[in-house]
mmCIF file of C-alpha atoms and ligand atoms in Angstrom:
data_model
loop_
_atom_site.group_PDB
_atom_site.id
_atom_site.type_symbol
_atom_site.label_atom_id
_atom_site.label_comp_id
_atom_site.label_asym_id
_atom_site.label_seq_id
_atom_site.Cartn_x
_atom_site.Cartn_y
_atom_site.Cartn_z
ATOM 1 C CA UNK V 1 1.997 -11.735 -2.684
ATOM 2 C CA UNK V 2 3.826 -9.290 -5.301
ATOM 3 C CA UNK V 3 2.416 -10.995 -8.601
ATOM 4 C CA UNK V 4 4.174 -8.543 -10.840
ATOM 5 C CA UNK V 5 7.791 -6.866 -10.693
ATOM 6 C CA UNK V 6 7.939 -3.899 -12.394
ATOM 7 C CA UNK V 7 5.129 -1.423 -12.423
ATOM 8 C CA UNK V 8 2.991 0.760 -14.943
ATOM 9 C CA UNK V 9 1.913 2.854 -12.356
ATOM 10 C CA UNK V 10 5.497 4.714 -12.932
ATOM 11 C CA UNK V 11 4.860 6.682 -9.220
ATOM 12 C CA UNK V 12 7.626 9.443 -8.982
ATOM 13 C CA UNK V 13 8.512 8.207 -5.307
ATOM 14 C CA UNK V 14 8.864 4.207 -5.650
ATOM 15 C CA UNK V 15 10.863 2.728 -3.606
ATOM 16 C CA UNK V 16 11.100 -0.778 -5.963
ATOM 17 C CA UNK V 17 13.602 1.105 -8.327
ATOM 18 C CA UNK V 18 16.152 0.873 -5.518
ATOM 19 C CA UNK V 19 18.758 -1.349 -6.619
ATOM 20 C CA UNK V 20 18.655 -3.106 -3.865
ATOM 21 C CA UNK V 21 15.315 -4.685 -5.273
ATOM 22 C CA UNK V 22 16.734 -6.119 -7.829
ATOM 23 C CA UNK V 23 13.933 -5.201 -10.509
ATOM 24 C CA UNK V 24 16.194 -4.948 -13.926
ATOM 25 C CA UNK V 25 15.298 -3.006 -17.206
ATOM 26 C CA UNK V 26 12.760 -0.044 -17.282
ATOM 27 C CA UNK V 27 10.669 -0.358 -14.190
ATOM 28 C CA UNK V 28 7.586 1.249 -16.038
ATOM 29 C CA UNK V 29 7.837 -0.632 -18.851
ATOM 30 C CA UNK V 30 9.400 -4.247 -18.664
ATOM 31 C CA UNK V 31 6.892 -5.738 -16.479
ATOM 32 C CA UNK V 32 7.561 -9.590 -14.887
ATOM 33 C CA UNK V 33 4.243 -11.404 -14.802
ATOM 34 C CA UNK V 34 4.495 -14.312 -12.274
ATOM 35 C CA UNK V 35 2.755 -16.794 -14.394
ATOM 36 C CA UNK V 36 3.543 -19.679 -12.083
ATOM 37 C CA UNK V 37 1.840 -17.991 -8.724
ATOM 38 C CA UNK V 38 -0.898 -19.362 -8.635
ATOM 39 C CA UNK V 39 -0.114 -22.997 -8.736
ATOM 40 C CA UNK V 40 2.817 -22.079 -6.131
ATOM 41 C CA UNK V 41 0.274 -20.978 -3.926
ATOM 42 C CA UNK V 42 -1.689 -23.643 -4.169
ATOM 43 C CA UNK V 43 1.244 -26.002 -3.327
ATOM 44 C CA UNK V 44 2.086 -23.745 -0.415
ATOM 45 C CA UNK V 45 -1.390 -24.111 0.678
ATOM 46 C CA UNK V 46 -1.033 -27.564 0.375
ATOM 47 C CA UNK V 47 -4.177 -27.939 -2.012
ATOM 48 C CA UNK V 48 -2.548 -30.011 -4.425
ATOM 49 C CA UNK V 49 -4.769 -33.550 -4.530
ATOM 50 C CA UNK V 50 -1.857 -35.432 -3.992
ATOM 51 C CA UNK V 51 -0.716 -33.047 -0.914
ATOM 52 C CA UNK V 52 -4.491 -32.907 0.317
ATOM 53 C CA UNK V 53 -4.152 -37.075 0.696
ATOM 54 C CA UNK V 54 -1.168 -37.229 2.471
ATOM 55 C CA UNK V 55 -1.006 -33.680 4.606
ATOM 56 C CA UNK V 56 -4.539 -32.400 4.435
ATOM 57 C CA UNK V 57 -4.333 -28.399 5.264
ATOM 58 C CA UNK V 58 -4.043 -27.444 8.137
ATOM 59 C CA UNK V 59 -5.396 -23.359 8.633
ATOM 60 C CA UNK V 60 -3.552 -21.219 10.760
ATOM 61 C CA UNK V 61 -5.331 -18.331 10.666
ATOM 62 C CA UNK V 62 -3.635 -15.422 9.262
ATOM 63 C CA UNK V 63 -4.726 -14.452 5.467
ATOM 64 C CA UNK V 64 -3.603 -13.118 2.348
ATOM 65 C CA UNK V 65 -1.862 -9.804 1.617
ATOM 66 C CA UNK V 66 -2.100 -8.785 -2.006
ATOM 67 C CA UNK V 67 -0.009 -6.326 -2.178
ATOM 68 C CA UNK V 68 3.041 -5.158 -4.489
ATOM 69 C CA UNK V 69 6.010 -3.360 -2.913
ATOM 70 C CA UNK V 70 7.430 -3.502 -6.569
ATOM 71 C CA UNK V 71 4.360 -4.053 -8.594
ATOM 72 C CA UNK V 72 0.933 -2.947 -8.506
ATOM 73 C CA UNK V 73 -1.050 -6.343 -8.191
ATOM 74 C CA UNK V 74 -3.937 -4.421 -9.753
ATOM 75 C CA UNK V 75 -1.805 -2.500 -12.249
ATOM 76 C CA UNK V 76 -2.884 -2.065 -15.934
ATOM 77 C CA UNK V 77 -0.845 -5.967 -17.044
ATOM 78 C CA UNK V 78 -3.698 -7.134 -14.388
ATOM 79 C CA UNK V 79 -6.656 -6.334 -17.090
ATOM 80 C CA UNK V 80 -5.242 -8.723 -19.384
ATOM 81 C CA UNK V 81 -3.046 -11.446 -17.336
ATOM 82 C CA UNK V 82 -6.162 -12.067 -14.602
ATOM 83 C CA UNK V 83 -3.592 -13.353 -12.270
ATOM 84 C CA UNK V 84 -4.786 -11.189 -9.248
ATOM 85 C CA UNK V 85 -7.998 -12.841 -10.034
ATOM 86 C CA UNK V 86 -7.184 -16.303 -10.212
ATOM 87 C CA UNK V 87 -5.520 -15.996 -6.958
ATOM 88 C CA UNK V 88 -8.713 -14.367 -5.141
ATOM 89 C CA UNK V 89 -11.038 -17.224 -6.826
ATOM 90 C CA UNK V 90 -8.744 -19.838 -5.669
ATOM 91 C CA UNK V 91 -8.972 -17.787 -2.010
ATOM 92 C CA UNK V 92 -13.215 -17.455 -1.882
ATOM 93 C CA UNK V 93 -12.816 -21.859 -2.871
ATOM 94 C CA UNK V 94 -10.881 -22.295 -0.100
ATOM 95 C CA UNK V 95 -12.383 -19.833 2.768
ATOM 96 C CA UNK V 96 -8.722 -17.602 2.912
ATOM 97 C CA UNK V 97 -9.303 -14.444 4.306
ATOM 98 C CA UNK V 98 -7.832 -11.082 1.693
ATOM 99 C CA UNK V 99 -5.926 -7.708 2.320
ATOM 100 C CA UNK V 100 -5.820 -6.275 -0.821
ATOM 101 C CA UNK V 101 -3.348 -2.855 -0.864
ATOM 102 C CA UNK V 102 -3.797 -0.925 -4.442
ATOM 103 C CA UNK V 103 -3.501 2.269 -6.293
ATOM 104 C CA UNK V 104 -6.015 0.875 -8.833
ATOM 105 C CA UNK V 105 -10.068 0.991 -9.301
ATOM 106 C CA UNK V 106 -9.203 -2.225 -11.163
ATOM 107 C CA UNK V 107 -10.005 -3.887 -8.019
ATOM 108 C CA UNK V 108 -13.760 -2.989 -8.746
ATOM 109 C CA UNK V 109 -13.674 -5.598 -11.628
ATOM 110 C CA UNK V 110 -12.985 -8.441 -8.287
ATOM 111 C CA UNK V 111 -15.926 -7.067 -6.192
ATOM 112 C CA UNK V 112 -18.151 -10.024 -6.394
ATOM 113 C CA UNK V 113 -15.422 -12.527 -5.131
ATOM 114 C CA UNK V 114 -14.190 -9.623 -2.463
ATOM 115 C CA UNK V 115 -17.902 -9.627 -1.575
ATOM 116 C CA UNK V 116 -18.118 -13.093 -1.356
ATOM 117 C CA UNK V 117 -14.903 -13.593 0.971
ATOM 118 C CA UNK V 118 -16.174 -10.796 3.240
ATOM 119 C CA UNK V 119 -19.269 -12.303 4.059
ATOM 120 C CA UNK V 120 -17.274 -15.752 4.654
ATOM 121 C CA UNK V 121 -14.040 -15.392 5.891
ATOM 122 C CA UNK V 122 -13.026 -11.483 5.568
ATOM 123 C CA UNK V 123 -11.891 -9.435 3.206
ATOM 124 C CA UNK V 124 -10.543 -5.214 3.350
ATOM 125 C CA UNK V 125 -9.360 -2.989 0.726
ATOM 126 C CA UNK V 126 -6.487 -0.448 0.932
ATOM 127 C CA UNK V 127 -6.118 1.898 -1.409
ATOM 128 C CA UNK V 128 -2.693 3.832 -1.190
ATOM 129 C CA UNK V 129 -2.419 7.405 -2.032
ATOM 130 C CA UNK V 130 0.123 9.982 -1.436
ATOM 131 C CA UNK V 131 -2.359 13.315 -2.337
ATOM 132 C CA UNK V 132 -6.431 13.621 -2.734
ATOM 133 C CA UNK V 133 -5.261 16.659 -5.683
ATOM 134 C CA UNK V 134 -5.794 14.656 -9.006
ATOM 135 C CA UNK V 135 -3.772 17.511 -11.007
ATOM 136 C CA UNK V 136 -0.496 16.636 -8.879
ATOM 137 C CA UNK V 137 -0.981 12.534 -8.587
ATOM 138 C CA UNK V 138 -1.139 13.169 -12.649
ATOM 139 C CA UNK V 139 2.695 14.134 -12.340
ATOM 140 C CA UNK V 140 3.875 11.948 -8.978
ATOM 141 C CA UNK V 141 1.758 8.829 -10.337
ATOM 142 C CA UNK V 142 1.182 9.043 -14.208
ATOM 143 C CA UNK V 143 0.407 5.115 -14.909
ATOM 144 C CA UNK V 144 -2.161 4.828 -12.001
ATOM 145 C CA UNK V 145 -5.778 5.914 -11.911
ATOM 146 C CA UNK V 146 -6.460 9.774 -10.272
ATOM 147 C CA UNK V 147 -6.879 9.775 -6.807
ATOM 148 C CA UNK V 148 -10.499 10.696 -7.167
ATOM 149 C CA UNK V 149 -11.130 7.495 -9.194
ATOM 150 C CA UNK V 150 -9.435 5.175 -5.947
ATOM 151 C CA UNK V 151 -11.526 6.797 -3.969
ATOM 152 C CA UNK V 152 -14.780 5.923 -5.892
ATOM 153 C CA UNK V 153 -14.009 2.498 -5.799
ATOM 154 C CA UNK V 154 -13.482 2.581 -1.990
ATOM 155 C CA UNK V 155 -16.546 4.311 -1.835
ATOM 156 C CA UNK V 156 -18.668 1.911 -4.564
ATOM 157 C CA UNK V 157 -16.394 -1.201 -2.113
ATOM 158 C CA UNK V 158 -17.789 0.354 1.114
ATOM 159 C CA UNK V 159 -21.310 0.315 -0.162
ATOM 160 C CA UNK V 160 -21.079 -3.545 -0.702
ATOM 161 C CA UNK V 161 -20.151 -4.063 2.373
ATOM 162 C CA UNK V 162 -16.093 -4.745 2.207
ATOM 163 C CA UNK V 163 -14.106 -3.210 5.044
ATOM 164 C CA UNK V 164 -11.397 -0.906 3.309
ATOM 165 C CA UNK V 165 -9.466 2.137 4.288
ATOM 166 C CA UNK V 166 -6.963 4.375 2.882
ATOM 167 C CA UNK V 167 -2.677 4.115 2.995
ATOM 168 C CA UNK V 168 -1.675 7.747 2.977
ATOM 169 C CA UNK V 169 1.969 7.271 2.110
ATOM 170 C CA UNK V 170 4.006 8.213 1.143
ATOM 171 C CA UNK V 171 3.511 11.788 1.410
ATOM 172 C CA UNK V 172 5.231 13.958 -0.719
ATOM 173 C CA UNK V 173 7.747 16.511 0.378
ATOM 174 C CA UNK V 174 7.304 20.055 -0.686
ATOM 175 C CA UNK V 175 4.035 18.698 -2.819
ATOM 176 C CA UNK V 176 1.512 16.899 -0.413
ATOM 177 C CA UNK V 177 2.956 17.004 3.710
ATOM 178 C CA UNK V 178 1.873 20.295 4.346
ATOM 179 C CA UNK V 179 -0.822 20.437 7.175
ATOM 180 C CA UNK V 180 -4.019 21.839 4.688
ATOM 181 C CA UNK V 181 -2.754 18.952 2.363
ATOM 182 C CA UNK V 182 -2.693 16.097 4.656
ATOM 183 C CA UNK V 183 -6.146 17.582 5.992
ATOM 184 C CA UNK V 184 -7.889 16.982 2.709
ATOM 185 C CA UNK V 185 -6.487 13.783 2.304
ATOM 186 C CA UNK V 186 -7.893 12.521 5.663
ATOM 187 C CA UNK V 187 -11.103 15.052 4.742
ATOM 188 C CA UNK V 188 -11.455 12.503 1.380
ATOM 189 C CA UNK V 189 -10.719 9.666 2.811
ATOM 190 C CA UNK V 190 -13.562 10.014 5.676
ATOM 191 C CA UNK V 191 -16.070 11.222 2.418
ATOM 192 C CA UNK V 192 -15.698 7.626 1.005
ATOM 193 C CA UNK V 193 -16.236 5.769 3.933
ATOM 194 C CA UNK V 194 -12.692 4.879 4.725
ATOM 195 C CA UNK V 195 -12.449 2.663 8.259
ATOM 196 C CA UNK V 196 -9.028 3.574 9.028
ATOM 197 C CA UNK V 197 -6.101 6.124 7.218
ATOM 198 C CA UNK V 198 -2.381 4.329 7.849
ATOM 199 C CA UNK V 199 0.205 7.367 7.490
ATOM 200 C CA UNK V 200 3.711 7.547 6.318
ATOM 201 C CA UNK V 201 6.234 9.252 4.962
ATOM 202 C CA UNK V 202 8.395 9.178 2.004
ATOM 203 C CA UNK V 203 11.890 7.533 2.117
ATOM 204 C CA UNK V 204 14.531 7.937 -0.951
ATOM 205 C CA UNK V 205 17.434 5.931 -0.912
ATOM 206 C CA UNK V 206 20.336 6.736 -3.524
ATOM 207 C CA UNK V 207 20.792 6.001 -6.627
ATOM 208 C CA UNK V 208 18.017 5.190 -9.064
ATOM 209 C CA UNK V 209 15.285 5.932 -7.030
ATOM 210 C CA UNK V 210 16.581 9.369 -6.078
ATOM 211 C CA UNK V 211 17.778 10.491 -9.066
ATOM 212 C CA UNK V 212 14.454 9.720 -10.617
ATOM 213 C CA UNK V 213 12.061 11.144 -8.466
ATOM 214 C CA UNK V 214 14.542 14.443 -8.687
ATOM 215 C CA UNK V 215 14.112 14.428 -12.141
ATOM 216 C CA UNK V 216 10.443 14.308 -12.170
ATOM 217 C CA UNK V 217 9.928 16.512 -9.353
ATOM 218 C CA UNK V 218 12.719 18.477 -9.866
ATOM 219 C CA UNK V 219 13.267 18.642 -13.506
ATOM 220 C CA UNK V 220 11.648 22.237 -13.787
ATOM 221 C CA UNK V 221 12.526 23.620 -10.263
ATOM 222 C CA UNK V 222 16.151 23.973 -9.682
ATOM 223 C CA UNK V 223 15.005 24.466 -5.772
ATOM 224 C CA UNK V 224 13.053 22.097 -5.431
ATOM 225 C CA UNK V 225 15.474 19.836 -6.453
ATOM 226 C CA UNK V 226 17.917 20.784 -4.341
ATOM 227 C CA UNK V 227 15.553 21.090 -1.150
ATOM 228 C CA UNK V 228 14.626 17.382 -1.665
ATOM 229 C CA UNK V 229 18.714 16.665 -1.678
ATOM 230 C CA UNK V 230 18.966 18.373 1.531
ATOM 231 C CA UNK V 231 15.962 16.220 3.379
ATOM 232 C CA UNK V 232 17.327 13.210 1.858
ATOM 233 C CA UNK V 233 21.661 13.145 2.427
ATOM 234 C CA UNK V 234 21.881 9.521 2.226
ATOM 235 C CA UNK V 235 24.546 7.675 4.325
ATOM 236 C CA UNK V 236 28.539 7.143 4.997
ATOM 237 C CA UNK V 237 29.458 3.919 2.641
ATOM 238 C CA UNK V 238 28.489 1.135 4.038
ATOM 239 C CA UNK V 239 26.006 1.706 6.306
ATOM 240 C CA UNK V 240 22.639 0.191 5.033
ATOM 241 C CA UNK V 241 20.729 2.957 3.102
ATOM 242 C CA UNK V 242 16.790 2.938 4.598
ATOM 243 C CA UNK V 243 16.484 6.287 2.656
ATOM 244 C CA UNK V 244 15.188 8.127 5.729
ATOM 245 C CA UNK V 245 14.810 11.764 5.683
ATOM 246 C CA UNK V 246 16.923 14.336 7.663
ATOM 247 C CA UNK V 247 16.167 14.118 11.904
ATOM 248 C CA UNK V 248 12.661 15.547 12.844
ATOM 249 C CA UNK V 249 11.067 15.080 9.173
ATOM 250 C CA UNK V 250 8.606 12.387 10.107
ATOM 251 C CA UNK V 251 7.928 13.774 13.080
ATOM 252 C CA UNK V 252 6.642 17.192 11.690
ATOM 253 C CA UNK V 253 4.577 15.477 9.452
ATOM 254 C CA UNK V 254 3.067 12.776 12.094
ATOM 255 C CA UNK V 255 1.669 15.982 14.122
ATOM 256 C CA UNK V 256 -0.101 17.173 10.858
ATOM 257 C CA UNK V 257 -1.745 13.829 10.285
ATOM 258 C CA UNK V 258 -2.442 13.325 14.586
ATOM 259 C CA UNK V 259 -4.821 16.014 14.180
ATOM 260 C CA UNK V 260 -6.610 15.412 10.893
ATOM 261 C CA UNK V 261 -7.225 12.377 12.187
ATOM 262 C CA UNK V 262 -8.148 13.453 15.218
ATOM 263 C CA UNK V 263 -10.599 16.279 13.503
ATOM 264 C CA UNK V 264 -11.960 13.338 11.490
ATOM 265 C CA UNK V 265 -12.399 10.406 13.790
ATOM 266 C CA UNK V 266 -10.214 8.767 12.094
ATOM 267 C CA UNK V 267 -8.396 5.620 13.077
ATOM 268 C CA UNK V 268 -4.502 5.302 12.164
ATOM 269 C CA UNK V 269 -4.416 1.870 12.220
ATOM 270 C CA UNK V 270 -6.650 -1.057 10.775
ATOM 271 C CA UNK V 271 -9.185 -1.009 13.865
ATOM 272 C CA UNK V 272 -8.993 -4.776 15.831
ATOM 273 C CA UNK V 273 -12.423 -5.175 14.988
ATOM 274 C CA UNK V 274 -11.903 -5.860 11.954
ATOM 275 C CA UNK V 275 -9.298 -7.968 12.045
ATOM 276 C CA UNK V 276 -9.352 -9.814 15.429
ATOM 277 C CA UNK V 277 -10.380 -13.449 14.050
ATOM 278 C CA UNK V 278 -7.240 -13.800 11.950
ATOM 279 C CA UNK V 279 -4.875 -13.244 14.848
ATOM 280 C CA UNK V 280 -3.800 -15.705 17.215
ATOM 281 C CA UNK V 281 -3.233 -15.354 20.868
ATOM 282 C CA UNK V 282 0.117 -13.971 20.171
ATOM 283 C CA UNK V 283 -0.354 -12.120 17.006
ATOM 284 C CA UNK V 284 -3.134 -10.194 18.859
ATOM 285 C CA UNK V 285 -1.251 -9.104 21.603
ATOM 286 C CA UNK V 286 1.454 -7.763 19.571
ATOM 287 C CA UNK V 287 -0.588 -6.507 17.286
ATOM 288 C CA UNK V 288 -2.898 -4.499 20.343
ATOM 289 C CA UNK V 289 0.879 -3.566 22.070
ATOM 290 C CA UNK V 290 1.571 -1.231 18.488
ATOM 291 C CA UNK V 291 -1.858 -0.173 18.124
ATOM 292 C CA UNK V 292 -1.385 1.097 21.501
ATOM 293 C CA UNK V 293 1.888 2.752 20.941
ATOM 294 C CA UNK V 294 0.512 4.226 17.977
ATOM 295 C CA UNK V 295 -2.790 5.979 19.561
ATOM 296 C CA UNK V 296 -0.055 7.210 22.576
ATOM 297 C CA UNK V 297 2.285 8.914 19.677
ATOM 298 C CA UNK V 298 -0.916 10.491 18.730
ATOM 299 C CA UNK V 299 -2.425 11.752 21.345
ATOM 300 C CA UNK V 300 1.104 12.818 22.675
ATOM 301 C CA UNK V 301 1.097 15.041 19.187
ATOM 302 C CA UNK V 302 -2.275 16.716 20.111
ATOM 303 C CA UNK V 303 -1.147 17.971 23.313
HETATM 304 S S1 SF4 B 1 1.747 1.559 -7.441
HETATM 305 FE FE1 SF4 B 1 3.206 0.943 -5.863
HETATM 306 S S2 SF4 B 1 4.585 -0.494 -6.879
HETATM 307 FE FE2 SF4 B 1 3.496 0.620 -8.493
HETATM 308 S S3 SF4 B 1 4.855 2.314 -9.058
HETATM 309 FE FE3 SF4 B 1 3.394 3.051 -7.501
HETATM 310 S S4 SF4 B 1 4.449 2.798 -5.528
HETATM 311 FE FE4 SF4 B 1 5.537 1.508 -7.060
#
């Protein structure tokens, strides 16, 4: 569920300014709370009285995401709108298994019900970062809590027993992919108790999200600027823009992270058992085929 469009958290790099996303006015600022989400949810759970009468639920398996690909759903509107929160009580009264994926320690607020759902049905905790340096998150992610702070909670969330784990993407070009970089990310990430780091790099796609990650980036380094036009050309007209960096990129940065993680122990995917009773059958054997692709990229980069 993205229960917010728009997002405080003002990240340098976020892809939900693209156009193609549809998220009008200032993306920082004009934030679109989803004040009807909760009772859609409970019609598309079909746990509406009426509903439960006719069609009594039927459960599939599967759970929640609470995510935000443009909108934090733990950003600062969260502390006062509760809508996050309503959605994970109505989860722990109905036995629905949670992903939550933040950059916030607001999370921390929700640990009871988190705790409550992972001793029932399962719950985890992501928290995405891009660096473990507070001083340069302060400039690539100026709404959201310091890195430091995210991994506290994971920490405090990891001590109550809730499975969570870190997103370390995107990294940052020229700022947070080098090798030592991505090294203490995985380093901090294995401090707080982190079950799994899932790795990625940035993608810029042109227009608005390009020219304003240049211009926070790149406002007081001419070079810089123009190195992260280089990496990131764009495409002819017409073709669809995934804002992919220039051939051999994410490959360069993949062998960094293969052996951090390898140094660290460190799964690079959300281990199956963790999350083995919410697949089905089929789910589980797509979901073992990738894992397996993954761990053969990886050890293929250690060689
Ligand atoms: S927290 Fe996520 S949605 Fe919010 S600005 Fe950062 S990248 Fe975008």
């Amino acid at each position: 569920m993205n229960l917010y469009r728009g997002c405080a958290h003002n990240c340098a790099y976020c892809d939900g300014r693209a156009e193609k996303y549809r998220v009008d006015g200032d993306f920082a600022a004009d934030i679109q709370v989803k004040t009807n989400a909760v009772a859609l949810l409970r019609k598309e759970l079909g746990l509406e009285a009426a509903q439960q009468e006719l069609f009594p639920p039927a459960r599939h398996g599967g759970f929640l995401l609470l995510g935000g690909g443009v909108g934090d759903s733990y950003q600062p509107a969260e502390a006062r709108c509760r809508i996050t929160r309503e959605v994970l009580e109505l989860l722990v009264a109905h036995g629905i298994p949670v992903h939550v994926l933040t950059k916030s320690s607001l999370v921390l607020r929700d640990a009871e019900l988190l705790e409550r759902l992972a001793v029932s049905v399962g719950a985890a905790v992501s928290f995405s970062i891009s660096t473990a340096d507070d001083s340069l998150a302060a400039l690539l992610e100026p709404g959201a809590p310091l890195p430091s702070a995210r991994l506290q909670a994971l920490a405090e969330l990891r001590r109550r027993g809730i499975n969570g784990g870190i997103f370390l993407m995107p990294v940052v070009p020229f700022l947070s992919d080098g090798p030592e970089q991505i090294e203490r990310s995985v380093a901090a990430a294995a401090r707080a108790g982190a079950q799994y780091v899932v790795f990625g790099g940035m993608t810029l796609k042109q227009g608005r999200q390009k020219e304003h990650f240049i211009g926070v980036v790149g406002g007081d380094d001419a070079d810089l600027a123009v190195r992260i036009d280089h990496l990131y050309p764009g495409v002819p007209a017409g073709r669809p823009d995934w804002g992919n960096a220039a051939p051999g990129y994410y490959r360069r940065i993949t062998r960094a992270f293969a052996r951090a993680a390898n140094a660290h122990g460190m799964p690079a995917r959300i281990p199956l058992a963790l999350c083995r009773h919410l697949l089905s059958a089929q789910e589980l054997s797509v979901v073992s085929a990738e894992h397996a692709q993954v761990a053969a990229e990886m050890a293929a980069y250690l060689r």
